[in-house]
Short mmCIF file of C-alpha atoms in Angstrom, two decimals:
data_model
loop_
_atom_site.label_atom_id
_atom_site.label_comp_id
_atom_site.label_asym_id
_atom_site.label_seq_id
_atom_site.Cartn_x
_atom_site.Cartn_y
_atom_site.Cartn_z
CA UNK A 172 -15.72 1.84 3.24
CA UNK A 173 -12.80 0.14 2.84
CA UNK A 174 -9.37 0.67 1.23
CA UNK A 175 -9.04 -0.33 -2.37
CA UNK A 176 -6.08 -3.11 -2.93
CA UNK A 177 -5.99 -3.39 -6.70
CA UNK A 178 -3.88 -6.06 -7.95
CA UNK A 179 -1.67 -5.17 -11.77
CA UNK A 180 0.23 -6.89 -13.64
CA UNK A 181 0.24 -9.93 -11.65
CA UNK A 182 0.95 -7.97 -8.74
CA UNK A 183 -1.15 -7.35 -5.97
CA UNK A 184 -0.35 -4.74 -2.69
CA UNK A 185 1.12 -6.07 0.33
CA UNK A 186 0.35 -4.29 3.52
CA UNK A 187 1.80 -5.24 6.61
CA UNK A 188 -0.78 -6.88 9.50
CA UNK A 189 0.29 -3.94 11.93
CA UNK A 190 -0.09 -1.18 9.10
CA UNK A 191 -2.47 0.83 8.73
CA UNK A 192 -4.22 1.84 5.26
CA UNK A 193 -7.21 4.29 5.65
CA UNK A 194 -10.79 3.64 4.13
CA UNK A 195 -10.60 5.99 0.50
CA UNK A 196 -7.12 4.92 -0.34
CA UNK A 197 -6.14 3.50 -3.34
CA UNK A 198 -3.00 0.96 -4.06
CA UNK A 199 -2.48 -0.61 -7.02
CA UNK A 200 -0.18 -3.74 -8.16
CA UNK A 201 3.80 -3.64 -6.75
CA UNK A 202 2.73 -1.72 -3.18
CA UNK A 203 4.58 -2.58 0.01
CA UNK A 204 3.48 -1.30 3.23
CA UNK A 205 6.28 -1.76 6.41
CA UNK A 206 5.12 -2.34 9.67
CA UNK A 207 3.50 -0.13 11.57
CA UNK A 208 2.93 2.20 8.78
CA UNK A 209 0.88 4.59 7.43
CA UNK A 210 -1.24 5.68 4.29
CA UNK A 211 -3.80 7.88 5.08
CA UNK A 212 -7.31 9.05 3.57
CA UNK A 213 -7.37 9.73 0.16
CA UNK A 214 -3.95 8.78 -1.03
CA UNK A 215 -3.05 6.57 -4.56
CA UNK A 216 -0.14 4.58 -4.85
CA UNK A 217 0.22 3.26 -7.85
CA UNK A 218 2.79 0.96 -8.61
CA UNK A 219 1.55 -0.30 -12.66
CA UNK A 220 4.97 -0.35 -14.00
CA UNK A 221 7.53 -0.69 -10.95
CA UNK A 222 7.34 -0.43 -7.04
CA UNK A 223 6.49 0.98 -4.37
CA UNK A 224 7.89 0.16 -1.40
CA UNK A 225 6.90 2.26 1.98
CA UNK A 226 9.41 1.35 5.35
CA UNK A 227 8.33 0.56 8.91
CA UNK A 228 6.96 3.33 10.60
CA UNK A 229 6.96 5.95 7.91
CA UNK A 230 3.38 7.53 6.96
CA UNK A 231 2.06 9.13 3.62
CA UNK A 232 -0.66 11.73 4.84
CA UNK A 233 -3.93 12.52 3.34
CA UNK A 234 -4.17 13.40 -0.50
CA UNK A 235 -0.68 12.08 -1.91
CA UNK A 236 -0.11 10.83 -4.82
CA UNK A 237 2.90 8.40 -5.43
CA UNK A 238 3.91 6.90 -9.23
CA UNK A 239 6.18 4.87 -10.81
CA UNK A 240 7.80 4.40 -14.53
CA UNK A 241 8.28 1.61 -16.43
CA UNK A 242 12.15 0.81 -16.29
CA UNK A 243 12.47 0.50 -19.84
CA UNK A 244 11.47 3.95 -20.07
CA UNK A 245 14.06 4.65 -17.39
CA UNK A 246 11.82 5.20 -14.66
CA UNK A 247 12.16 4.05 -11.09
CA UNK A 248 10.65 2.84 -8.02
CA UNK A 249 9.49 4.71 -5.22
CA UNK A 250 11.27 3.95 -2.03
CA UNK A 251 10.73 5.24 1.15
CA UNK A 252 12.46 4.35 3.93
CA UNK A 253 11.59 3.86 7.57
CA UNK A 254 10.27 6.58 9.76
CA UNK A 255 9.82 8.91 7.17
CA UNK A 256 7.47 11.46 6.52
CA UNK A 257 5.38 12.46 3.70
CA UNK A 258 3.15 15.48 4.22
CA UNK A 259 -0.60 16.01 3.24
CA UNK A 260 -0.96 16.54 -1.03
CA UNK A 261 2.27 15.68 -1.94
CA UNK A 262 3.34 14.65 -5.33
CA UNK A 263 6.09 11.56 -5.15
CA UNK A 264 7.16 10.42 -8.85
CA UNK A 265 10.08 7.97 -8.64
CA UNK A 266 11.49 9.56 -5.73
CA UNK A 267 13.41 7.93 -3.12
CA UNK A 268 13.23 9.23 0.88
CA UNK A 269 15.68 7.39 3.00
CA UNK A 270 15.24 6.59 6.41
CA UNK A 271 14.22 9.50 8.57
CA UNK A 272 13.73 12.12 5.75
CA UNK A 273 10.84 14.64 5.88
CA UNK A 274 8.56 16.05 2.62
CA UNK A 275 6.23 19.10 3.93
CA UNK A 276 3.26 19.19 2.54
CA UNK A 277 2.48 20.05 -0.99
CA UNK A 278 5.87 19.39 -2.01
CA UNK A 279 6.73 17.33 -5.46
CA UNK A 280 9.75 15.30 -5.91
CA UNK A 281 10.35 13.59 -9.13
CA UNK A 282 12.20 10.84 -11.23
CA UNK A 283 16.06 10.09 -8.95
CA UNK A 284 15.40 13.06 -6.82
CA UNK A 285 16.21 12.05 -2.84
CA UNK A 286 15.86 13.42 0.09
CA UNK A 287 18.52 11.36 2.69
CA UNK A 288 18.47 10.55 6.02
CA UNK A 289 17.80 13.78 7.90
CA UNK A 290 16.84 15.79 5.23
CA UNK A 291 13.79 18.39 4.78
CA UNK A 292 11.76 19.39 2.13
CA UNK A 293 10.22 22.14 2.88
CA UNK A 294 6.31 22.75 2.43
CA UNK A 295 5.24 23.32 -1.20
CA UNK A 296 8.65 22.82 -2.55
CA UNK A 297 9.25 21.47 -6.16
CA UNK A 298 12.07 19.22 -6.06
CA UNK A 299 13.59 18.37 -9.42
CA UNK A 300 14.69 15.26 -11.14
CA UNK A 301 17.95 13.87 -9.62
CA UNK A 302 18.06 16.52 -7.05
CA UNK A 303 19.36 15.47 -3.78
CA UNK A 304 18.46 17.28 -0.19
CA UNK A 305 21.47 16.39 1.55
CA UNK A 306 21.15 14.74 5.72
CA UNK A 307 21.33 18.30 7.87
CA UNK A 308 19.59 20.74 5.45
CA UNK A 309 16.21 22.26 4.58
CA UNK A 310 15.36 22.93 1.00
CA UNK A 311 12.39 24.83 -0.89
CA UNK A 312 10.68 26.87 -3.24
CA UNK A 313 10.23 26.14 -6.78
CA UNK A 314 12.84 24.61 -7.99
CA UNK A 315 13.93 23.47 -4.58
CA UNK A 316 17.28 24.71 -3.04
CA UNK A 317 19.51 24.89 -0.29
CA UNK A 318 17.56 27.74 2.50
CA UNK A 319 20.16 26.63 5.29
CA UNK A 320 21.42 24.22 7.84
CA UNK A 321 18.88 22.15 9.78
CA UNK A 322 18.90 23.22 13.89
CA UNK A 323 19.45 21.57 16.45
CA UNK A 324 16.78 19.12 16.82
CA UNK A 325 15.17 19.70 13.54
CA UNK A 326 16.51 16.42 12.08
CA UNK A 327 14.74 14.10 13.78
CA UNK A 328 11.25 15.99 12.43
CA UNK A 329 10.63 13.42 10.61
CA UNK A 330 11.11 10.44 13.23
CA UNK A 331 9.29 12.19 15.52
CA UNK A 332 5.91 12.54 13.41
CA UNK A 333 6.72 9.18 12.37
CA UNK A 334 6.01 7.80 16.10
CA UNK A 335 3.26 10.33 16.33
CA UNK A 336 1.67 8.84 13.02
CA UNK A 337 2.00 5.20 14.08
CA UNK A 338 -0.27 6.03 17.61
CA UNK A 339 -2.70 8.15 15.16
CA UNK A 340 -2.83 5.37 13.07
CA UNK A 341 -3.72 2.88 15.69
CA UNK A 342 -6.10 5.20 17.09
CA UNK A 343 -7.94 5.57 13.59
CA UNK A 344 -7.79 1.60 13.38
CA UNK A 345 -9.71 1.35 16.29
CA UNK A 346 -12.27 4.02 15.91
CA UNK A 347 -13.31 2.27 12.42
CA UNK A 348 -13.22 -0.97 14.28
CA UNK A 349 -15.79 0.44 16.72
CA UNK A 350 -17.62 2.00 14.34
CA UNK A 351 -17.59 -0.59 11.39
CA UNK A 352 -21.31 -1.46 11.38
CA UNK A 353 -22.35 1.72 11.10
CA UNK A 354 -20.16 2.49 8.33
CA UNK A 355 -21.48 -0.36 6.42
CA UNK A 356 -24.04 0.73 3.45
CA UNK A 357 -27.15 -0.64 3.81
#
């Protein structure tokens, strides 16, 4: 089993030769994966109407689901930046995560919402259109607000599991490697 790499719209995904994109996922059309990262086991990216664009390092866990809208609807792309984390069954809808931000798991973020450099969405949190989670906080709940002021530390969360991800994710590379004939359907 194999990822599936659908090409749209005269568009096809583009995933970086050290990235790695699990067996089960699904990317469609205007999908860029950085270097060295990540999009894990049952994830869909699907970029029909405008991109998707995933930085070096960063990884999109198990179960997400990332969308686009068509700009002349006044949709945007989703961005996410390097070393950036997005947790297990999130929801990312024209969201942008800059460089180093975190989304816990189960969290949404939709249409111009951002979470900057340093910032944390919390687990389960519902962050609204054109929201922003400022560098140095954590936000959640439904709708999303300010809880407090990151800790010490707690920043670089995100960078952190981003260089945990990207030895995972070579790990998981080479266990399918080793194991490719016997996932083969006969």
């Amino acid at each position: 089993m194999e990822a599936l790499l659908l090409p749209f719209g005269g568009k096809t995904p583009r995933v970086h030769e050290t990235a790695f994109v699990a067996p089960g996922a699904v990317l469609i059309g205007d999908v860029e994966v950085g270097e060295e990262a990540s999009v894990w086991y049952g994830c869909v990216l699907r970029a029909d109407t405008n991109a998707i664009r995933i930085g070096a390092r960063s990884n999109v866990q198990d179960g997400t689901v990332i969308h686009v809208d068509a700009p002349e609807m006044g949709g945007l792309p989703v961005e996410i930046g390097e070393e950036a984390l997005i947790g297990h069954r999130c929801l990312l809808h024209g969201a942008h995560v800059q460089d180093g931000g975190f989304v816990g798991m189960g969290s949404t973020m939709l249409d111009g919402s951002v979470v900057e450099t340093g910032g944390f969405l919390a687990a389960g949190a519902f962050l609204a259109p054109r929201k922003r989670v400022p560098a140095g906080e954590m936000w959640g709940g439904l709708p999303a607000r300010r809880l407090r002021s990151l800790k010490e530390g707690e920043g670089a969360a995100a960078r952190l599991g981003a260089a945990h991800y990207v030895l995972e994710a070579k790990a998981h590379a080479d266990a399918l490697a080793d194991h490719a004939a016997d996932l083969t359907p006969s």
